[in-house]
């Protein structure tokens, strides 16, 4: 799955939205709204407006990425095709399967990128160099 995954395996997941008085609530229950067990949650913030984050790939990690506040663009790349998703709604998440390269850019100022991850942090799961990632994908 990791070597053979493609950008077409990415899907937008609609998360439940509860309309409460004076605001909305989105709840994500482990393994219910999303196709994996959540082992880690992290969020990216204080990114200067218009900035991007350097790209990297993952071998086994699965993620759901949500623009909890503001907006940004997320480009996924499988070594053959690329797709760019504009994330701007706190009740829509992008599911990223194992084995894809990703880049985030065009952050609006004050935006928050919330990430639900299937594994705890492991540097060994990362591809930091695009050519290493391509070799891995083209080895299948
Ligand atoms: P990284 O995932 O490389 O983010 P980006 O590619 O967007 O810059 O993470 C940046 C740094 O933060 C890196 O040195 C590793 C560290 N980090 C952790 O220690 N634990 C984590 O769960 C994450 C996501 C990052």
JSON list of C-alpha atoms and ligand atoms in Angstrom, two decimals:
[
{"chain": "A", "resi": 1, "resn": "UNK", "atom": "CA", "xyz": [0.00, 0.00, 0.00]},
{"chain": "A", "resi": 2, "resn": "UNK", "atom": "CA", "xyz": [2.74, 2.45, 0.93]},
{"chain": "A", "resi": 3, "resn": "UNK", "atom": "CA", "xyz": [4.77, 2.00, -2.27]},
{"chain": "A", "resi": 4, "resn": "UNK", "atom": "CA", "xyz": [1.72, 1.70, -4.51]},
{"chain": "A", "resi": 5, "resn": "UNK", "atom": "CA", "xyz": [-0.46, 4.42, -2.98]},
{"chain": "A", "resi": 6, "resn": "UNK", "atom": "CA", "xyz": [-1.39, 7.31, -5.27]},
{"chain": "A", "resi": 7, "resn": "UNK", "atom": "CA", "xyz": [-2.70, 10.82, -4.85]},
{"chain": "A", "resi": 8, "resn": "UNK", "atom": "CA", "xyz": [-6.08, 9.46, -5.94]},
{"chain": "A", "resi": 9, "resn": "UNK", "atom": "CA", "xyz": [-6.25, 7.54, -2.64]},
{"chain": "A", "resi": 10, "resn": "UNK", "atom": "CA", "xyz": [-6.55, 10.89, -0.82]},
{"chain": "A", "resi": 11, "resn": "UNK", "atom": "CA", "xyz": [-10.11, 11.71, 0.12]},
{"chain": "A", "resi": 12, "resn": "UNK", "atom": "CA", "xyz": [-11.88, 14.61, 1.74]},
{"chain": "A", "resi": 13, "resn": "UNK", "atom": "CA", "xyz": [-13.67, 13.43, 4.86]},
{"chain": "A", "resi": 14, "resn": "UNK", "atom": "CA", "xyz": [-16.69, 15.35, 6.05]},
{"chain": "A", "resi": 15, "resn": "UNK", "atom": "CA", "xyz": [-16.56, 15.60, 9.83]},
{"chain": "A", "resi": 16, "resn": "UNK", "atom": "CA", "xyz": [-19.70, 16.01, 11.91]},
{"chain": "A", "resi": 17, "resn": "UNK", "atom": "CA", "xyz": [-20.68, 19.55, 12.77]},
{"chain": "A", "resi": 18, "resn": "UNK", "atom": "CA", "xyz": [-22.90, 20.32, 15.72]},
{"chain": "A", "resi": 19, "resn": "UNK", "atom": "CA", "xyz": [-24.53, 23.72, 15.49]},
{"chain": "A", "resi": 20, "resn": "UNK", "atom": "CA", "xyz": [-24.42, 25.00, 19.03]},
{"chain": "A", "resi": 21, "resn": "UNK", "atom": "CA", "xyz": [-25.62, 28.37, 20.24]},
{"chain": "A", "resi": 22, "resn": "UNK", "atom": "CA", "xyz": [-22.85, 30.84, 19.63]},
{"chain": "A", "resi": 23, "resn": "UNK", "atom": "CA", "xyz": [-20.63, 28.51, 17.62]},
{"chain": "A", "resi": 24, "resn": "UNK", "atom": "CA", "xyz": [-20.12, 25.12, 16.07]},
{"chain": "A", "resi": 25, "resn": "UNK", "atom": "CA", "xyz": [-18.51, 21.98, 17.42]},
{"chain": "A", "resi": 26, "resn": "UNK", "atom": "CA", "xyz": [-16.78, 19.26, 15.42]},
{"chain": "A", "resi": 27, "resn": "UNK", "atom": "CA", "xyz": [-16.14, 15.98, 17.20]},
{"chain": "A", "resi": 28, "resn": "UNK", "atom": "CA", "xyz": [-13.84, 13.23, 15.95]},
{"chain": "A", "resi": 29, "resn": "UNK", "atom": "CA", "xyz": [-14.18, 9.86, 17.62]},
{"chain": "A", "resi": 30, "resn": "UNK", "atom": "CA", "xyz": [-11.33, 7.39, 17.35]},
{"chain": "A", "resi": 31, "resn": "UNK", "atom": "CA", "xyz": [-11.82, 5.04, 14.36]},
{"chain": "A", "resi": 32, "resn": "UNK", "atom": "CA", "xyz": [-15.39, 6.23, 13.77]},
{"chain": "A", "resi": 33, "resn": "UNK", "atom": "CA", "xyz": [-15.19, 9.23, 11.45]},
{"chain": "A", "resi": 34, "resn": "UNK", "atom": "CA", "xyz": [-11.72, 8.30, 10.22]},
{"chain": "A", "resi": 35, "resn": "UNK", "atom": "CA", "xyz": [-10.18, 5.05, 8.92]},
{"chain": "A", "resi": 36, "resn": "UNK", "atom": "CA", "xyz": [-7.44, 4.56, 11.54]},
{"chain": "A", "resi": 37, "resn": "UNK", "atom": "CA", "xyz": [-6.75, 4.67, 15.26]},
{"chain": "A", "resi": 38, "resn": "UNK", "atom": "CA", "xyz": [-5.47, 8.08, 16.35]},
{"chain": "A", "resi": 39, "resn": "UNK", "atom": "CA", "xyz": [-2.11, 7.71, 18.11]},
{"chain": "A", "resi": 40, "resn": "UNK", "atom": "CA", "xyz": [-1.01, 11.34, 17.98]},
{"chain": "A", "resi": 41, "resn": "UNK", "atom": "CA", "xyz": [-2.50, 14.79, 17.51]},
{"chain": "A", "resi": 42, "resn": "UNK", "atom": "CA", "xyz": [-0.44, 17.86, 16.68]},
{"chain": "A", "resi": 43, "resn": "UNK", "atom": "CA", "xyz": [-1.10, 21.29, 15.27]},
{"chain": "A", "resi": 44, "resn": "UNK", "atom": "CA", "xyz": [0.87, 23.82, 13.34]},
{"chain": "A", "resi": 45, "resn": "UNK", "atom": "CA", "xyz": [0.38, 27.49, 14.13]},
{"chain": "A", "resi": 46, "resn": "UNK", "atom": "CA", "xyz": [2.19, 30.86, 14.06]},
{"chain": "A", "resi": 47, "resn": "UNK", "atom": "CA", "xyz": [3.07, 30.24, 10.43]},
{"chain": "A", "resi": 48, "resn": "UNK", "atom": "CA", "xyz": [3.60, 33.67, 8.84]},
{"chain": "A", "resi": 49, "resn": "UNK", "atom": "CA", "xyz": [0.88, 34.52, 6.28]},
{"chain": "A", "resi": 50, "resn": "UNK", "atom": "CA", "xyz": [1.74, 33.34, 2.76]},
{"chain": "A", "resi": 51, "resn": "UNK", "atom": "CA", "xyz": [4.48, 31.01, 4.01]},
{"chain": "A", "resi": 52, "resn": "UNK", "atom": "CA", "xyz": [4.91, 27.32, 3.24]},
{"chain": "A", "resi": 53, "resn": "UNK", "atom": "CA", "xyz": [6.41, 24.32, 5.02]},
{"chain": "A", "resi": 54, "resn": "UNK", "atom": "CA", "xyz": [9.16, 22.23, 3.49]},
{"chain": "A", "resi": 55, "resn": "UNK", "atom": "CA", "xyz": [7.93, 19.02, 1.92]},
{"chain": "A", "resi": 56, "resn": "UNK", "atom": "CA", "xyz": [8.52, 15.51, 3.15]},
{"chain": "A", "resi": 57, "resn": "UNK", "atom": "CA", "xyz": [7.18, 12.01, 2.66]},
{"chain": "A", "resi": 58, "resn": "UNK", "atom": "CA", "xyz": [6.08, 9.26, 5.02]},
{"chain": "A", "resi": 59, "resn": "UNK", "atom": "CA", "xyz": [6.32, 5.49, 4.65]},
{"chain": "A", "resi": 60, "resn": "UNK", "atom": "CA", "xyz": [3.57, 4.19, 6.90]},
{"chain": "A", "resi": 61, "resn": "UNK", "atom": "CA", "xyz": [1.97, 7.20, 8.55]},
{"chain": "A", "resi": 62, "resn": "UNK", "atom": "CA", "xyz": [-1.68, 7.93, 7.80]},
{"chain": "A", "resi": 63, "resn": "UNK", "atom": "CA", "xyz": [-3.03, 11.37, 8.57]},
{"chain": "A", "resi": 64, "resn": "UNK", "atom": "CA", "xyz": [-6.12, 13.49, 8.51]},
{"chain": "A", "resi": 65, "resn": "UNK", "atom": "CA", "xyz": [-5.32, 17.18, 8.12]},
{"chain": "A", "resi": 66, "resn": "UNK", "atom": "CA", "xyz": [-7.86, 19.86, 8.96]},
{"chain": "A", "resi": 67, "resn": "UNK", "atom": "CA", "xyz": [-7.72, 23.64, 8.67]},
{"chain": "A", "resi": 68, "resn": "UNK", "atom": "CA", "xyz": [-9.00, 24.17, 12.22]},
{"chain": "A", "resi": 69, "resn": "UNK", "atom": "CA", "xyz": [-8.68, 27.90, 11.58]},
{"chain": "A", "resi": 70, "resn": "UNK", "atom": "CA", "xyz": [-7.88, 29.90, 8.45]},
{"chain": "A", "resi": 71, "resn": "UNK", "atom": "CA", "xyz": [-6.74, 28.20, 5.29]},
{"chain": "A", "resi": 72, "resn": "UNK", "atom": "CA", "xyz": [-3.77, 26.71, 3.42]},
{"chain": "A", "resi": 73, "resn": "UNK", "atom": "CA", "xyz": [-3.01, 24.59, 0.40]},
{"chain": "A", "resi": 74, "resn": "UNK", "atom": "CA", "xyz": [-1.87, 21.01, 0.70]},
{"chain": "A", "resi": 75, "resn": "UNK", "atom": "CA", "xyz": [-0.19, 19.39, -2.29]},
{"chain": "A", "resi": 76, "resn": "UNK", "atom": "CA", "xyz": [0.24, 15.62, -2.34]},
{"chain": "A", "resi": 77, "resn": "UNK", "atom": "CA", "xyz": [2.62, 13.91, -4.75]},
{"chain": "A", "resi": 78, "resn": "UNK", "atom": "CA", "xyz": [3.08, 10.19, -5.46]},
{"chain": "A", "resi": 79, "resn": "UNK", "atom": "CA", "xyz": [6.05, 10.58, -7.81]},
{"chain": "A", "resi": 80, "resn": "UNK", "atom": "CA", "xyz": [3.81, 10.51, -10.88]},
{"chain": "A", "resi": 81, "resn": "UNK", "atom": "CA", "xyz": [0.90, 12.84, -10.17]},
{"chain": "A", "resi": 82, "resn": "UNK", "atom": "CA", "xyz": [0.24, 15.78, -7.88]},
{"chain": "A", "resi": 83, "resn": "UNK", "atom": "CA", "xyz": [-3.01, 17.08, -6.42]},
{"chain": "A", "resi": 84, "resn": "UNK", "atom": "CA", "xyz": [-3.54, 20.32, -4.54]},
{"chain": "A", "resi": 85, "resn": "UNK", "atom": "CA", "xyz": [-6.32, 20.68, -1.99]},
{"chain": "A", "resi": 86, "resn": "UNK", "atom": "CA", "xyz": [-7.33, 24.02, -0.55]},
{"chain": "A", "resi": 87, "resn": "UNK", "atom": "CA", "xyz": [-8.30, 23.41, 3.07]},
{"chain": "A", "resi": 88, "resn": "UNK", "atom": "CA", "xyz": [-10.41, 26.11, 4.66]},
{"chain": "A", "resi": 89, "resn": "UNK", "atom": "CA", "xyz": [-13.25, 24.46, 6.57]},
{"chain": "A", "resi": 90, "resn": "UNK", "atom": "CA", "xyz": [-12.92, 23.13, 10.13]},
{"chain": "A", "resi": 91, "resn": "UNK", "atom": "CA", "xyz": [-15.37, 20.31, 9.41]},
{"chain": "A", "resi": 92, "resn": "UNK", "atom": "CA", "xyz": [-13.52, 18.95, 6.36]},
{"chain": "A", "resi": 93, "resn": "UNK", "atom": "CA", "xyz": [-10.41, 16.81, 6.69]},
{"chain": "A", "resi": 94, "resn": "UNK", "atom": "CA", "xyz": [-8.06, 15.48, 4.05]},
{"chain": "A", "resi": 95, "resn": "UNK", "atom": "CA", "xyz": [-7.18, 11.80, 4.50]},
{"chain": "A", "resi": 96, "resn": "UNK", "atom": "CA", "xyz": [-3.61, 11.05, 3.40]},
{"chain": "A", "resi": 97, "resn": "UNK", "atom": "CA", "xyz": [-2.76, 7.34, 3.02]},
{"chain": "A", "resi": 98, "resn": "UNK", "atom": "CA", "xyz": [0.74, 5.92, 3.65]},
{"chain": "A", "resi": 99, "resn": "UNK", "atom": "CA", "xyz": [3.53, 6.56, 1.17]},
{"chain": "A", "resi": 100, "resn": "UNK", "atom": "CA", "xyz": [2.86, 10.07, -0.14]},
{"chain": "A", "resi": 101, "resn": "UNK", "atom": "CA", "xyz": [4.96, 13.21, -0.37]},
{"chain": "A", "resi": 102, "resn": "UNK", "atom": "CA", "xyz": [3.24, 16.38, 0.85]},
{"chain": "A", "resi": 103, "resn": "UNK", "atom": "CA", "xyz": [3.83, 20.12, 0.94]},
{"chain": "A", "resi": 104, "resn": "UNK", "atom": "CA", "xyz": [1.85, 22.84, 2.67]},
{"chain": "A", "resi": 105, "resn": "UNK", "atom": "CA", "xyz": [1.81, 26.44, 1.53]},
{"chain": "A", "resi": 106, "resn": "UNK", "atom": "CA", "xyz": [-0.19, 29.66, 1.21]},
{"chain": "A", "resi": 107, "resn": "UNK", "atom": "CA", "xyz": [-1.03, 29.71, 4.91]},
{"chain": "A", "resi": 108, "resn": "UNK", "atom": "CA", "xyz": [-3.41, 32.50, 5.82]},
{"chain": "A", "resi": 109, "resn": "UNK", "atom": "CA", "xyz": [-2.16, 34.44, 8.83]},
{"chain": "A", "resi": 110, "resn": "UNK", "atom": "CA", "xyz": [-3.36, 32.96, 12.09]},
{"chain": "A", "resi": 111, "resn": "UNK", "atom": "CA", "xyz": [-4.25, 29.63, 10.50]},
{"chain": "A", "resi": 112, "resn": "UNK", "atom": "CA", "xyz": [-4.07, 26.38, 12.42]},
{"chain": "A", "resi": 113, "resn": "UNK", "atom": "CA", "xyz": [-3.37, 23.05, 10.75]},
{"chain": "A", "resi": 114, "resn": "UNK", "atom": "CA", "xyz": [-4.66, 20.24, 12.93]},
{"chain": "A", "resi": 115, "resn": "UNK", "atom": "CA", "xyz": [-3.18, 16.80, 12.23]},
{"chain": "A", "resi": 116, "resn": "UNK", "atom": "CA", "xyz": [-4.54, 13.46, 13.40]},
{"chain": "A", "resi": 117, "resn": "UNK", "atom": "CA", "xyz": [-1.91, 10.78, 12.95]},
{"chain": "A", "resi": 118, "resn": "UNK", "atom": "CA", "xyz": [-1.93, 6.98, 13.02]},
{"chain": "A", "resi": 119, "resn": "UNK", "atom": "CA", "xyz": [1.54, 6.64, 14.62]},
{"chain": "A", "resi": 120, "resn": "UNK", "atom": "CA", "xyz": [3.61, 8.36, 17.23]},
{"chain": "A", "resi": 121, "resn": "UNK", "atom": "CA", "xyz": [6.49, 10.46, 15.89]},
{"chain": "A", "resi": 122, "resn": "UNK", "atom": "CA", "xyz": [9.29, 8.48, 14.30]},
{"chain": "A", "resi": 123, "resn": "UNK", "atom": "CA", "xyz": [12.01, 10.09, 12.20]},
{"chain": "A", "resi": 124, "resn": "UNK", "atom": "CA", "xyz": [12.53, 6.67, 10.56]},
{"chain": "A", "resi": 125, "resn": "UNK", "atom": "CA", "xyz": [9.12, 6.98, 8.93]},
{"chain": "A", "resi": 126, "resn": "UNK", "atom": "CA", "xyz": [10.15, 10.16, 7.08]},
{"chain": "A", "resi": 127, "resn": "UNK", "atom": "CA", "xyz": [11.56, 10.75, 3.62]},
{"chain": "A", "resi": 128, "resn": "UNK", "atom": "CA", "xyz": [13.38, 14.05, 3.89]},
{"chain": "A", "resi": 129, "resn": "UNK", "atom": "CA", "xyz": [14.82, 13.95, 0.38]},
{"chain": "A", "resi": 130, "resn": "UNK", "atom": "CA", "xyz": [12.58, 13.87, -2.66]},
{"chain": "A", "resi": 131, "resn": "UNK", "atom": "CA", "xyz": [14.99, 11.70, -4.69]},
{"chain": "A", "resi": 132, "resn": "UNK", "atom": "CA", "xyz": [14.99, 9.05, -1.91]},
{"chain": "A", "resi": 133, "resn": "UNK", "atom": "CA", "xyz": [11.22, 9.13, -1.93]},
{"chain": "A", "resi": 134, "resn": "UNK", "atom": "CA", "xyz": [11.12, 8.68, -5.71]},
{"chain": "A", "resi": 135, "resn": "UNK", "atom": "CA", "xyz": [13.48, 5.70, -5.51]},
{"chain": "A", "resi": 136, "resn": "UNK", "atom": "CA", "xyz": [11.23, 4.09, -2.90]},
{"chain": "A", "resi": 137, "resn": "UNK", "atom": "CA", "xyz": [8.10, 4.60, -5.03]},
{"chain": "A", "resi": 138, "resn": "UNK", "atom": "CA", "xyz": [9.67, 3.50, -8.28]},
{"chain": "A", "resi": 139, "resn": "UNK", "atom": "CA", "xyz": [11.05, 0.34, -6.66]},
{"chain": "A", "resi": 140, "resn": "UNK", "atom": "CA", "xyz": [7.62, -1.25, -6.50]},
{"chain": "B", "resi": 1, "resn": "LIG", "atom": "P1", "xyz": [8.19, 18.10, 10.48]},
{"chain": "B", "resi": 1, "resn": "LIG", "atom": "O1", "xyz": [7.23, 16.97, 10.54]},
{"chain": "B", "resi": 1, "resn": "LIG", "atom": "O2", "xyz": [9.48, 17.90, 9.74]},
{"chain": "B", "resi": 1, "resn": "LIG", "atom": "O3", "xyz": [7.43, 19.36, 9.92]},
{"chain": "B", "resi": 1, "resn": "LIG", "atom": "P2", "xyz": [7.66, 20.22, 8.58]},
{"chain": "B", "resi": 1, "resn": "LIG", "atom": "O4", "xyz": [8.07, 19.26, 7.50]},
{"chain": "B", "resi": 1, "resn": "LIG", "atom": "O5", "xyz": [6.34, 20.83, 8.35]},
{"chain": "B", "resi": 1, "resn": "LIG", "atom": "O6", "xyz": [8.72, 21.21, 8.95]},
{"chain": "B", "resi": 1, "resn": "LIG", "atom": "O7", "xyz": [8.54, 18.50, 11.95]},
{"chain": "B", "resi": 1, "resn": "LIG", "atom": "C1", "xyz": [9.37, 19.61, 12.26]},
{"chain": "B", "resi": 1, "resn": "LIG", "atom": "C2", "xyz": [10.19, 19.28, 13.48]},
{"chain": "B", "resi": 1, "resn": "LIG", "atom": "O8", "xyz": [9.37, 18.97, 14.61]},
{"chain": "B", "resi": 1, "resn": "LIG", "atom": "C3", "xyz": [11.12, 18.10, 13.27]},
{"chain": "B", "resi": 1, "resn": "LIG", "atom": "O9", "xyz": [12.40, 18.44, 13.74]},
{"chain": "B", "resi": 1, "resn": "LIG", "atom": "C4", "xyz": [10.57, 17.01, 14.13]},
{"chain": "B", "resi": 1, "resn": "LIG", "atom": "C5", "xyz": [9.71, 17.71, 15.16]},
{"chain": "B", "resi": 1, "resn": "LIG", "atom": "N1", "xyz": [8.50, 16.93, 15.46]},
{"chain": "B", "resi": 1, "resn": "LIG", "atom": "C6", "xyz": [8.44, 16.17, 16.60]},
{"chain": "B", "resi": 1, "resn": "LIG", "atom": "O10", "xyz": [9.40, 16.10, 17.39]},
{"chain": "B", "resi": 1, "resn": "LIG", "atom": "N2", "xyz": [7.30, 15.45, 16.86]},
{"chain": "B", "resi": 1, "resn": "LIG", "atom": "C7", "xyz": [6.23, 15.47, 16.03]},
{"chain": "B", "resi": 1, "resn": "LIG", "atom": "O11", "xyz": [5.20, 14.80, 16.32]},
{"chain": "B", "resi": 1, "resn": "LIG", "atom": "C8", "xyz": [6.30, 16.26, 14.84]},
{"chain": "B", "resi": 1, "resn": "LIG", "atom": "C9", "xyz": [5.16, 16.31, 13.88]},
{"chain": "B", "resi": 1, "resn": "LIG", "atom": "C10", "xyz": [7.46, 16.99, 14.60]}
]
